[in-house]
Amino acid sequence: MSEKNNYENIDELLSSILNDSRSQQAESTVAEQATTKPASDDLSKTSVMNTAVRIDNEQDMDTVSGQTNVFNFGTFQSSHGKTVLSEQEEPEEAPVKNREKPQKKKKKKRRKRNYTAYGGIVLATLVLCASILISLFIIVVIRDVLGIEDNDNQFTIYVEEGSTTWDIADQLYDEGVIQYKEVFVAFARIMGADGNMYPGDLDVAYNMSYADIIDDLMEARESKETVTITFIEGITLYEAAQLLEENGVCDADEFIYTFNSTVFGFDYEQYVSSETLKLYKYEGFLFPDTYEFYVGDTAYNVAKKIRERTNEILDSDVIARAKEIGMSLEDVVILASIVQKEAGTIDDMPAVASVFINRLNNPESYPRLQSDATTAYIDNIITQVMTVSSQSMCDAYDTYTCLGLPVGAICNPGEDAINAVLYADDTEYYYFCTDPETGIAYFASTYDEHIANCELLGIM
């Protein structure tokens, strides 16, 4: 065998040994790198391994001389026809292919809102609400037309001569008998009553139907008998009720009950307390004046007429003035009822009012008003009206016992007494006494001065 062939056989054997060794070490290295290198490095190494060159002869050695083995075996070289394995530095890591750029997420297309559907829902809701409101309105109108009302109180109104259908509708509306004037006029025309309704007294009630009212208006009516009654300043509610009964207007007890238990909706009513120790809730709110009543009238009609007149006196200006001087409207009426009974003349009323106001403003020195008029109300009214005596009620009215104002008014004051409280004189008086013969009042700032005045008048 020639030397050349020997070399070739040796090369083949060496190559075979080296290749087997490389394969075993490569598998060991790959397994080791799999635990420490990222997946991208594994891909790069595998790519290089797949391109490894096998050297079979000298020519191949020359061709691939200097090629770096990726598994750190060094470089294969040939010297004098022999293959020599030389150690080299670790080759540089093969470049890793750039990762593919992640694809941009496709923007989701916004769903277009179906505004037509929303609009339809809104429109349907509006239509439904409108239908409900119209239905409720129709029901309310029908109830008023048919007179479906719990309040069956009757009273009388006077229809003047020459009143048109619209005039009558306005009058009924003002009295609260009807709520829809246009509907009433339309009914009157349908029933042929337009221009055919008689003047005179008309008995009405809140629960009367439009048809019943029109029927009564189309009948000739006889005028009712009337009576004129004057309530003087300082009259009590009990005395007024007796006067109404004596003149045949209405029952006294029924009037007192109706006057104190009925709310007519006037502004001043909200300032009247419902104190249980009061004898009468609305004592002080029967305005003294001259009234014309129907004989045999209802207590409701009489009470309504009187309270309407009271509302004209205790208007918004009086309410505002009471607040301005630091008093409630009821306090003004209570004090005015005392001034009405205590003052001998109208001219003395503002000064008399100042005495009580000064005491109210200085409760430490003058805790009690000490008005004889309050004890007279207890003796002449409370003890006469109450079937069972009530000491608590008497004490609540007695200004020699209670502190400050009594629980309620002791009479019904006139406009002069009310104005005297609202615009009292600015004085330093805390006492006064009245000449029983002339009615002239004598005022004092101290108790000694007061005693001297009383001795002068001979009332001690």
CSV table of C-alpha atoms in Angstrom, one decimal:
chain,number,residue,atom,x,y,z
A,1,MET,CA,0.0,0.0,0.0
A,2,SER,CA,1.4,3.3,-0.9
A,3,GLU,CA,2.2,6.0,1.5
A,4,LYS,CA,-0.4,8.2,0.0
A,5,ASN,CA,-3.1,5.6,0.5
A,6,ASN,CA,-2.0,5.1,4.1
A,7,TYR,CA,-2.4,8.8,4.7
A,8,GLU,CA,-5.8,8.7,3.1
A,9,ASN,CA,-6.8,5.8,5.3
A,10,ILE,CA,-5.5,7.5,8.4
A,11,ASP,CA,-7.4,10.7,7.4
A,12,GLU,CA,-10.6,8.8,6.9
A,13,LEU,CA,-10.3,7.1,10.3
A,14,LEU,CA,-9.4,10.3,12.0
A,15,SER,CA,-12.3,12.1,10.3
A,16,SER,CA,-14.6,9.3,11.4
A,17,ILE,CA,-13.5,9.5,15.0
A,18,LEU,CA,-13.6,13.3,15.0
A,19,ASN,CA,-17.1,13.4,13.5
A,20,ASP,CA,-18.4,10.9,16.1
A,21,SER,CA,-16.8,12.9,18.9
A,22,ARG,CA,-18.2,16.1,17.5
A,23,SER,CA,-21.7,14.6,17.3
A,24,GLN,CA,-21.6,13.4,20.9
A,25,GLN,CA,-20.2,16.7,22.2
A,26,ALA,CA,-22.7,18.7,20.0
A,27,GLU,CA,-25.6,16.8,21.5
A,28,SER,CA,-24.2,17.5,25.0
A,29,THR,CA,-23.7,21.2,24.3
A,30,VAL,CA,-27.2,21.6,22.7
A,31,ALA,CA,-28.8,20.0,25.7
A,32,GLU,CA,-26.8,22.3,28.0
A,33,GLN,CA,-27.6,25.4,26.1
A,34,ALA,CA,-31.3,24.6,25.9
A,35,THR,CA,-31.5,25.3,29.6
A,36,THR,CA,-29.5,28.6,29.5
A,37,LYS,CA,-30.1,30.1,26.1
A,38,PRO,CA,-33.1,31.6,24.6
A,39,ALA,CA,-35.0,29.8,21.9
A,40,SER,CA,-33.6,32.1,19.2
A,41,ASP,CA,-30.0,31.0,20.1
A,42,ASP,CA,-31.0,27.4,19.7
A,43,LEU,CA,-32.3,28.1,16.2
A,44,SER,CA,-29.1,29.9,15.3
A,45,LYS,CA,-26.8,27.1,16.5
A,46,THR,CA,-28.9,24.5,14.8
A,47,SER,CA,-28.7,26.4,11.6
A,48,VAL,CA,-24.9,26.5,11.7
A,49,MET,CA,-24.6,22.9,12.7
A,50,ASN,CA,-26.6,22.0,9.7
A,51,THR,CA,-24.0,23.7,7.5
A,52,ALA,CA,-20.9,22.0,9.1
A,53,VAL,CA,-18.4,20.8,6.6
A,54,ARG,CA,-16.9,17.3,6.7
A,55,ILE,CA,-13.2,17.1,5.7
A,56,ASP,CA,-12.4,13.9,3.8
A,57,ASN,CA,-9.1,14.7,2.1
A,58,GLU,CA,-6.3,17.2,1.9
A,59,GLN,CA,-8.0,19.2,-0.8
A,60,ASP,CA,-11.0,19.6,1.4
A,61,MET,CA,-8.7,20.6,4.2
A,62,ASP,CA,-7.1,23.3,2.1
A,63,THR,CA,-10.5,24.5,0.9
A,64,VAL,CA,-12.0,24.9,4.3
A,65,SER,CA,-8.8,25.9,6.1
A,66,GLY,CA,-9.5,28.5,8.8
A,67,GLN,CA,-13.3,27.7,9.1
A,68,THR,CA,-14.4,27.8,12.7
A,69,ASN,CA,-16.2,24.9,14.2
A,70,VAL,CA,-19.2,26.1,16.1
A,71,PHE,CA,-18.7,23.4,18.7
A,72,ASN,CA,-15.3,24.7,19.8
A,73,PHE,CA,-13.2,21.9,18.4
A,74,GLY,CA,-10.9,24.5,16.7
A,75,THR,CA,-9.7,24.5,13.1
A,76,PHE,CA,-8.6,21.5,11.0
A,77,GLN,CA,-5.3,22.0,9.0
A,78,SER,CA,-3.1,19.8,6.9
A,79,SER,CA,0.7,19.8,7.3
A,80,HIS,CA,2.9,17.5,5.2
A,81,GLY,CA,-0.1,15.6,4.2
A,82,LYS,CA,-1.2,15.0,7.8
A,83,THR,CA,-4.2,16.3,9.5
A,84,VAL,CA,-3.6,18.3,12.6
A,85,LEU,CA,-6.2,19.6,15.1
A,86,SER,CA,-5.2,22.9,16.6
A,87,GLU,CA,-6.9,24.8,19.5
A,88,GLN,CA,-8.4,28.2,18.8
A,89,GLU,CA,-10.4,30.8,20.7
A,90,GLU,CA,-14.1,30.3,21.0
A,91,PRO,CA,-15.8,31.5,17.9
A,92,GLU,CA,-18.0,34.5,17.9
A,93,GLU,CA,-21.6,33.7,18.4
A,94,ALA,CA,-23.4,33.4,15.1
A,95,PRO,CA,-25.7,36.4,14.5
A,96,VAL,CA,-29.3,35.8,15.4
A,97,LYS,CA,-31.8,36.5,12.8
A,98,ASN,CA,-34.0,39.5,13.5
A,99,ARG,CA,-37.3,38.6,15.1
A,100,GLU,CA,-40.2,39.3,13.0
A,101,LYS,CA,-42.0,42.5,13.9
A,102,PRO,CA,-45.3,41.7,15.5
A,103,GLN,CA,-48.2,42.5,13.3
A,104,LYS,CA,-50.2,45.6,14.3
A,105,LYS,CA,-53.5,44.8,15.8
A,106,LYS,CA,-56.3,45.7,13.5
A,107,LYS,CA,-58.5,48.4,14.9
A,108,LYS,CA,-61.9,47.2,15.7
A,109,LYS,CA,-64.5,48.9,13.7
A,110,ARG,CA,-66.8,50.8,16.0
A,111,ARG,CA,-70.4,49.8,15.7
A,112,LYS,CA,-72.5,52.6,14.6
A,113,ARG,CA,-75.2,53.3,17.0
A,114,ASN,CA,-78.7,53.0,15.8
A,115,TYR,CA,-79.9,56.5,16.6
A,116,THR,CA,-83.0,55.8,14.7
A,117,ALA,CA,-84.0,53.1,17.3
A,118,TYR,CA,-83.1,55.4,20.2
A,119,GLY,CA,-85.1,58.2,18.7
A,120,GLY,CA,-88.1,55.8,18.3
A,121,ILE,CA,-87.9,54.8,21.9
A,122,VAL,CA,-87.7,58.4,23.1
A,123,LEU,CA,-90.6,59.4,20.9
A,124,ALA,CA,-92.7,56.5,22.1
A,125,THR,CA,-92.0,57.4,25.7
A,126,LEU,CA,-93.0,61.0,25.1
A,127,VAL,CA,-96.2,60.0,23.4
A,128,LEU,CA,-97.0,57.6,26.3
A,129,CYS,CA,-96.3,60.3,28.9
A,130,ALA,CA,-98.4,62.8,27.0
A,131,SER,CA,-101.2,60.3,26.7
A,132,ILE,CA,-101.2,59.7,30.5
A,133,LEU,CA,-101.2,63.4,31.2
A,134,ILE,CA,-104.1,64.0,28.8
A,135,SER,CA,-106.0,61.1,30.4
A,136,LEU,CA,-105.5,62.4,33.9
A,137,PHE,CA,-106.6,65.9,32.8
A,138,ILE,CA,-109.7,64.5,31.3
A,139,ILE,CA,-110.4,62.5,34.4
A,140,VAL,CA,-110.0,65.6,36.6
A,141,VAL,CA,-112.3,67.7,34.3
A,142,ILE,CA,-114.9,64.9,34.3
A,143,ARG,CA,-114.8,64.7,38.1
A,144,ASP,CA,-115.4,68.4,38.4
A,145,VAL,CA,-118.2,68.4,35.7
A,146,LEU,CA,-120.0,65.6,37.5
A,147,GLY,CA,-119.5,67.1,40.9
A,148,ILE,CA,-117.4,64.1,42.3
A,149,GLU,CA,-116.3,65.9,45.5
A,150,ASP,CA,-116.2,64.9,49.1
A,151,ASN,CA,-117.0,68.4,50.3
A,152,ASP,CA,-120.8,68.7,50.4
A,153,ASN,CA,-121.0,72.0,52.3
A,154,GLN,CA,-123.8,74.2,50.9
A,155,PHE,CA,-123.9,78.0,50.8
A,156,THR,CA,-125.8,80.7,48.9
A,157,ILE,CA,-124.6,83.1,46.3
A,158,TYR,CA,-126.4,86.0,44.7
A,159,VAL,CA,-126.6,86.2,41.0
A,160,GLU,CA,-127.0,89.8,40.0
A,161,GLU,CA,-129.5,91.1,37.4
A,162,GLY,CA,-128.1,91.2,33.9
A,163,SER,CA,-125.3,88.7,34.6
A,164,THR,CA,-124.1,86.9,31.5
A,165,THR,CA,-123.1,83.3,31.3
A,166,TRP,CA,-119.5,84.3,31.6
A,167,ASP,CA,-120.2,86.5,34.6
A,168,ILE,CA,-121.9,83.6,36.3
A,169,ALA,CA,-119.0,81.3,35.4
A,170,ASP,CA,-116.6,83.8,36.9
A,171,GLN,CA,-118.6,84.1,40.1
A,172,LEU,CA,-118.9,80.3,40.5
A,173,TYR,CA,-115.1,80.0,39.8
A,174,ASP,CA,-114.3,82.6,42.5
A,175,GLU,CA,-116.4,80.8,45.0
A,176,GLY,CA,-114.6,77.5,44.2
A,177,VAL,CA,-117.7,75.8,43.0
A,178,ILE,CA,-116.3,75.1,39.5
A,179,GLN,CA,-112.8,74.8,38.2
A,180,TYR,CA,-113.2,75.2,34.5
A,181,LYS,CA,-115.1,78.2,33.3
A,182,GLU,CA,-114.8,77.4,29.6
A,183,VAL,CA,-116.3,74.0,30.1
A,184,PHE,CA,-119.2,75.5,32.2
A,185,VAL,CA,-120.0,78.0,29.4
A,186,ALA,CA,-119.9,75.2,26.8
A,187,PHE,CA,-122.3,73.1,28.9
A,188,ALA,CA,-124.7,76.1,29.3
A,189,ARG,CA,-124.8,76.5,25.5
A,190,ILE,CA,-125.4,72.8,24.9
A,191,MET,CA,-128.2,72.8,27.4
A,192,GLY,CA,-129.7,76.0,25.9
A,193,ALA,CA,-129.2,78.0,29.1
A,194,ASP,CA,-127.0,80.7,27.5
A,195,GLY,CA,-129.1,83.9,28.1
A,196,ASN,CA,-131.8,82.0,29.9
A,197,MET,CA,-130.5,82.0,33.5
A,198,TYR,CA,-132.3,83.9,36.2
A,199,PRO,CA,-130.7,86.3,38.7
A,200,GLY,CA,-131.3,86.0,42.5
A,201,ASP,CA,-130.1,83.7,45.3
A,202,LEU,CA,-128.6,80.4,44.3
A,203,ASP,CA,-127.9,77.5,46.6
A,204,VAL,CA,-124.7,75.7,45.6
A,205,ALA,CA,-122.4,73.1,47.0
A,206,TYR,CA,-118.9,72.0,46.0
A,207,ASN,CA,-120.1,68.6,45.0
A,208,MET,CA,-122.8,69.9,42.6
A,209,SER,CA,-122.5,68.9,38.9
A,210,TYR,CA,-122.4,71.5,36.2
A,211,ALA,CA,-125.7,70.3,34.9
A,212,ASP,CA,-127.4,70.7,38.3
A,213,ILE,CA,-126.1,74.2,38.7
A,214,ILE,CA,-127.3,75.2,35.3
A,215,ASP,CA,-130.7,73.6,35.9
A,216,ASP,CA,-131.1,75.6,39.1
A,217,LEU,CA,-130.1,78.8,37.3
A,218,MET,CA,-132.8,78.2,34.6
A,219,GLU,CA,-135.5,78.1,37.3
A,220,ALA,CA,-137.1,81.3,38.6
A,221,ARG,CA,-136.1,81.7,42.3
A,222,GLU,CA,-137.6,83.7,45.1
A,223,SER,CA,-135.2,86.0,46.9
A,224,LYS,CA,-134.3,84.8,50.3
A,225,GLU,CA,-134.8,86.9,53.5
A,226,THR,CA,-131.7,88.6,54.8
A,227,VAL,CA,-130.7,90.1,58.1
A,228,THR,CA,-128.0,92.6,58.9
A,229,ILE,CA,-125.8,91.9,62.0
A,230,THR,CA,-123.0,94.1,63.4
A,231,PHE,CA,-120.2,92.5,65.5
A,232,ILE,CA,-118.7,95.2,67.7
A,233,GLU,CA,-115.0,95.5,68.4
A,234,GLY,CA,-114.1,93.2,71.3
A,235,ILE,CA,-116.9,90.7,70.8
A,236,THR,CA,-116.1,87.2,71.7
A,237,LEU,CA,-116.8,84.2,69.5
A,238,TYR,CA,-119.3,82.8,71.9
A,239,GLU,CA,-121.2,86.2,71.9
A,240,ALA,CA,-121.2,86.3,68.1
A,241,ALA,CA,-122.6,82.8,67.8
A,242,GLN,CA,-125.4,83.7,70.2
A,243,LEU,CA,-126.2,86.8,68.1
A,244,LEU,CA,-126.4,84.7,64.9
A,245,GLU,CA,-128.8,82.3,66.5
A,246,GLU,CA,-131.0,85.0,67.9
A,247,ASN,CA,-131.4,86.5,64.4
A,248,GLY,CA,-132.3,83.2,62.9
A,249,VAL,CA,-129.2,82.9,60.7
A,250,CYS,CA,-127.8,79.6,62.0
A,251,ASP,CA,-127.4,77.4,65.1
A,252,ALA,CA,-124.9,78.9,67.6
A,253,ASP,CA,-123.1,75.6,68.5
A,254,GLU,CA,-123.0,74.6,64.8
A,255,PHE,CA,-121.4,78.0,63.9
A,256,ILE,CA,-118.8,77.7,66.7
A,257,TYR,CA,-117.8,74.2,65.6
A,258,THR,CA,-117.7,75.1,61.9
A,259,PHE,CA,-115.8,78.3,62.4
A,260,ASN,CA,-113.0,76.6,64.5
A,261,SER,CA,-112.7,73.4,62.6
A,262,THR,CA,-112.8,74.5,58.9
A,263,VAL,CA,-109.8,75.5,56.9
A,264,PHE,CA,-110.8,77.8,54.0
A,265,GLY,CA,-107.3,78.2,52.5
A,266,PHE,CA,-106.6,81.8,53.5
A,267,ASP,CA,-102.9,82.8,54.1
A,268,TYR,CA,-103.4,83.9,57.7
A,269,GLU,CA,-104.7,80.4,58.7
A,270,GLN,CA,-101.2,78.9,58.6
A,271,TYR,CA,-100.1,81.2,61.5
A,272,VAL,CA,-102.9,80.0,63.8
A,273,SER,CA,-101.8,77.3,66.2
A,274,SER,CA,-103.8,74.3,67.4
A,275,GLU,CA,-102.8,74.6,71.0
A,276,THR,CA,-104.9,72.1,73.0
A,277,LEU,CA,-105.4,74.6,75.9
A,278,LYS,CA,-107.1,77.1,73.7
A,279,LEU,CA,-110.8,77.5,74.3
A,280,TYR,CA,-111.5,78.3,70.6
A,281,LYS,CA,-108.8,78.0,67.9
A,282,TYR,CA,-110.0,81.0,65.9
A,283,GLU,CA,-110.9,83.3,68.7
A,284,GLY,CA,-109.6,86.7,67.6
A,285,PHE,CA,-110.1,86.0,63.9
A,286,LEU,CA,-113.7,87.0,63.6
A,287,PHE,CA,-113.3,90.5,62.3
A,288,PRO,CA,-115.8,92.9,63.8
A,289,ASP,CA,-117.9,94.5,61.1
A,290,THR,CA,-121.4,94.8,59.7
A,291,TYR,CA,-122.5,91.7,57.7
A,292,GLU,CA,-125.6,90.7,55.8
A,293,PHE,CA,-126.6,87.1,56.2
A,294,TYR,CA,-129.4,84.9,54.8
A,295,VAL,CA,-132.0,83.8,57.3
A,296,GLY,CA,-131.8,80.1,57.8
A,297,ASP,CA,-128.3,80.0,56.2
A,298,THR,CA,-125.8,77.2,56.7
A,299,ALA,CA,-123.1,77.6,59.4
A,300,TYR,CA,-120.5,77.0,56.7
A,301,ASN,CA,-121.7,79.9,54.5
A,302,VAL,CA,-121.7,82.2,57.5
A,303,ALA,CA,-118.3,81.2,58.7
A,304,LYS,CA,-116.9,81.5,55.1
A,305,LYS,CA,-118.2,85.0,54.7
A,306,ILE,CA,-116.8,86.2,58.1
A,307,ARG,CA,-113.4,84.6,57.5
A,308,GLU,CA,-113.2,86.1,54.0
A,309,ARG,CA,-113.6,89.5,55.6
A,310,THR,CA,-110.9,88.7,58.1
A,311,ASN,CA,-108.6,87.7,55.3
A,312,GLU,CA,-109.0,91.2,53.8
A,313,ILE,CA,-107.7,92.8,57.1
A,314,LEU,CA,-105.0,90.3,58.0
A,315,ASP,CA,-103.3,90.6,54.6
A,316,SER,CA,-99.7,90.2,53.5
A,317,ASP,CA,-98.8,93.7,54.7
A,318,VAL,CA,-99.9,92.9,58.2
A,319,ILE,CA,-98.1,89.5,58.2
A,320,ALA,CA,-94.9,91.2,57.0
A,321,ARG,CA,-95.1,94.0,59.6
A,322,ALA,CA,-95.6,91.4,62.4
A,323,LYS,CA,-92.4,89.7,61.3
A,324,GLU,CA,-90.6,93.0,61.2
A,325,ILE,CA,-91.3,93.7,64.9
A,326,GLY,CA,-90.4,90.2,65.9
A,327,MET,CA,-93.8,88.8,66.5
A,328,SER,CA,-96.0,86.1,64.8
A,329,LEU,CA,-99.3,87.1,63.4
A,330,GLU,CA,-101.1,85.1,66.1
A,331,ASP,CA,-99.1,87.0,68.8
A,332,VAL,CA,-100.2,90.3,67.3
A,333,VAL,CA,-103.9,89.2,67.4
A,334,ILE,CA,-103.6,87.9,71.0
A,335,LEU,CA,-102.0,91.2,72.2
A,336,ALA,CA,-104.5,93.3,70.2
A,337,SER,CA,-107.4,91.5,71.9
A,338,ILE,CA,-105.9,92.5,75.3
A,339,VAL,CA,-105.4,96.1,74.1
A,340,GLN,CA,-108.9,96.2,72.7
A,341,LYS,CA,-110.3,95.3,76.2
A,342,GLU,CA,-107.8,97.4,78.2
A,343,ALA,CA,-107.7,100.7,76.4
A,344,GLY,CA,-110.5,103.2,77.2
A,345,THR,CA,-110.1,105.1,73.9
A,346,ILE,CA,-108.7,104.5,70.4
A,347,ASP,CA,-106.1,107.3,71.0
A,348,ASP,CA,-104.7,105.5,74.0
A,349,MET,CA,-104.3,102.2,72.2
A,350,PRO,CA,-100.7,102.7,70.9
A,351,ALA,CA,-99.5,103.7,74.4
A,352,VAL,CA,-101.3,100.8,76.1
A,353,ALA,CA,-99.7,98.4,73.5
A,354,SER,CA,-96.3,99.8,74.4
A,355,VAL,CA,-96.8,98.9,78.1
A,356,PHE,CA,-97.3,95.2,77.2
A,357,ILE,CA,-94.6,95.2,74.6
A,358,ASN,CA,-92.1,96.7,77.0
A,359,ARG,CA,-92.9,93.9,79.5
A,360,LEU,CA,-92.6,91.2,76.9
A,361,ASN,CA,-89.1,92.6,76.0
A,362,ASN,CA,-88.0,92.7,79.6
A,363,PRO,CA,-89.1,89.3,80.9
A,364,GLU,CA,-86.6,89.2,83.8
A,365,SER,CA,-88.1,92.2,85.5
A,366,TYR,CA,-91.7,91.8,84.2
A,367,PRO,CA,-92.4,88.1,83.5
A,368,ARG,CA,-96.2,88.6,83.6
A,369,LEU,CA,-98.4,91.0,81.8
A,370,GLN,CA,-100.9,91.2,84.6
A,371,SER,CA,-104.0,92.2,82.6
A,372,ASP,CA,-107.4,92.3,84.3
A,373,ALA,CA,-109.0,91.6,81.0
A,374,THR,CA,-107.7,88.1,80.8
A,375,THR,CA,-109.2,87.2,84.2
A,376,ALA,CA,-112.5,88.6,83.1
A,377,TYR,CA,-112.4,86.3,80.0
A,378,ILE,CA,-111.8,83.3,82.3
A,379,ASP,CA,-114.7,84.2,84.6
A,380,ASN,CA,-117.3,85.3,81.9
A,381,ILE,CA,-116.5,82.9,79.0
A,382,ILE,CA,-114.3,79.9,79.9
A,383,THR,CA,-116.0,78.9,83.1
A,384,GLN,CA,-119.4,79.4,81.4
A,385,VAL,CA,-118.7,77.4,78.3
A,386,MET,CA,-116.7,74.5,79.8
A,387,THR,CA,-118.9,71.7,81.1
A,388,VAL,CA,-115.9,70.4,83.0
A,389,SER,CA,-113.6,72.9,84.7
A,390,SER,CA,-110.0,73.0,83.5
A,391,GLN,CA,-107.6,74.7,85.8
A,392,SER,CA,-104.8,74.2,83.2
A,393,MET,CA,-106.8,76.1,80.6
A,394,CYS,CA,-107.6,78.9,83.1
A,395,ASP,CA,-104.0,79.3,84.0
A,396,ALA,CA,-103.0,79.4,80.4
A,397,TYR,CA,-105.2,82.4,79.9
A,398,ASP,CA,-104.5,84.1,83.2
A,399,THR,CA,-101.7,86.7,82.7
A,400,TYR,CA,-101.3,86.9,86.5
A,401,THR,CA,-100.2,83.3,86.4
A,402,CYS,CA,-98.8,82.5,82.9
A,403,LEU,CA,-95.6,83.9,81.6
A,404,GLY,CA,-95.8,86.4,78.7
A,405,LEU,CA,-98.8,86.2,76.4
A,406,PRO,CA,-101.8,84.0,77.1
A,407,VAL,CA,-102.4,80.9,75.0
A,408,GLY,CA,-105.1,82.6,72.9
A,409,ALA,CA,-107.0,85.7,72.2
A,410,ILE,CA,-109.6,86.9,74.7
A,411,CYS,CA,-111.8,88.6,72.1
A,412,ASN,CA,-112.0,89.7,68.5
A,413,PRO,CA,-110.0,93.0,68.1
A,414,GLY,CA,-110.8,95.7,65.6
A,415,GLU,CA,-108.5,97.2,63.1
A,416,ASP,CA,-107.4,100.1,65.4
A,417,ALA,CA,-106.3,97.7,68.1
A,418,ILE,CA,-104.4,95.6,65.6
A,419,ASN,CA,-102.6,98.6,64.2
A,420,ALA,CA,-101.8,99.8,67.7
A,421,VAL,CA,-99.8,96.7,68.3
A,422,LEU,CA,-98.1,96.8,64.9
A,423,TYR,CA,-97.2,100.5,65.4
A,424,ALA,CA,-97.0,100.9,69.1
A,425,ASP,CA,-95.6,104.1,70.7
A,426,ASP,CA,-92.0,104.1,71.8
A,427,THR,CA,-92.2,104.6,75.5
A,428,GLU,CA,-90.6,103.5,78.8
A,429,TYR,CA,-94.0,102.7,80.4
A,430,TYR,CA,-94.5,99.5,82.3
A,431,TYR,CA,-97.8,100.4,84.1
A,432,PHE,CA,-101.1,102.1,83.4
A,433,CYS,CA,-104.5,102.6,84.9
A,434,THR,CA,-107.7,103.9,83.4
A,435,ASP,CA,-110.2,106.5,84.8
A,436,PRO,CA,-113.5,104.6,85.1
A,437,GLU,CA,-115.5,107.7,84.3
A,438,THR,CA,-113.6,109.3,81.4
A,439,GLY,CA,-111.7,106.2,80.1
A,440,ILE,CA,-108.5,108.2,80.0
A,441,ALA,CA,-105.3,106.2,80.7
A,442,TYR,CA,-102.6,107.2,83.1
A,443,PHE,CA,-99.1,105.7,82.4
A,444,ALA,CA,-96.1,105.1,84.7
A,445,SER,CA,-92.6,103.9,84.3
A,446,THR,CA,-92.2,102.7,87.9
A,447,TYR,CA,-94.4,101.0,90.4
A,448,ASP,CA,-94.4,103.9,92.8
A,449,GLU,CA,-95.6,106.2,90.0
A,450,HIS,CA,-98.3,103.7,89.2
A,451,ILE,CA,-99.5,103.6,92.8
A,452,ALA,CA,-99.7,107.4,92.9
A,453,ASN,CA,-101.9,107.4,89.7
A,454,CYS,CA,-104.2,104.8,91.2
A,455,GLU,CA,-104.6,106.8,94.4
A,456,LEU,CA,-105.3,109.8,92.3
A,457,LEU,CA,-108.2,108.1,90.5
A,458,GLY,CA,-109.4,106.5,93.7
A,459,ILE,CA,-109.1,102.9,92.4
A,460,MET,CA,-106.9,101.5,95.1
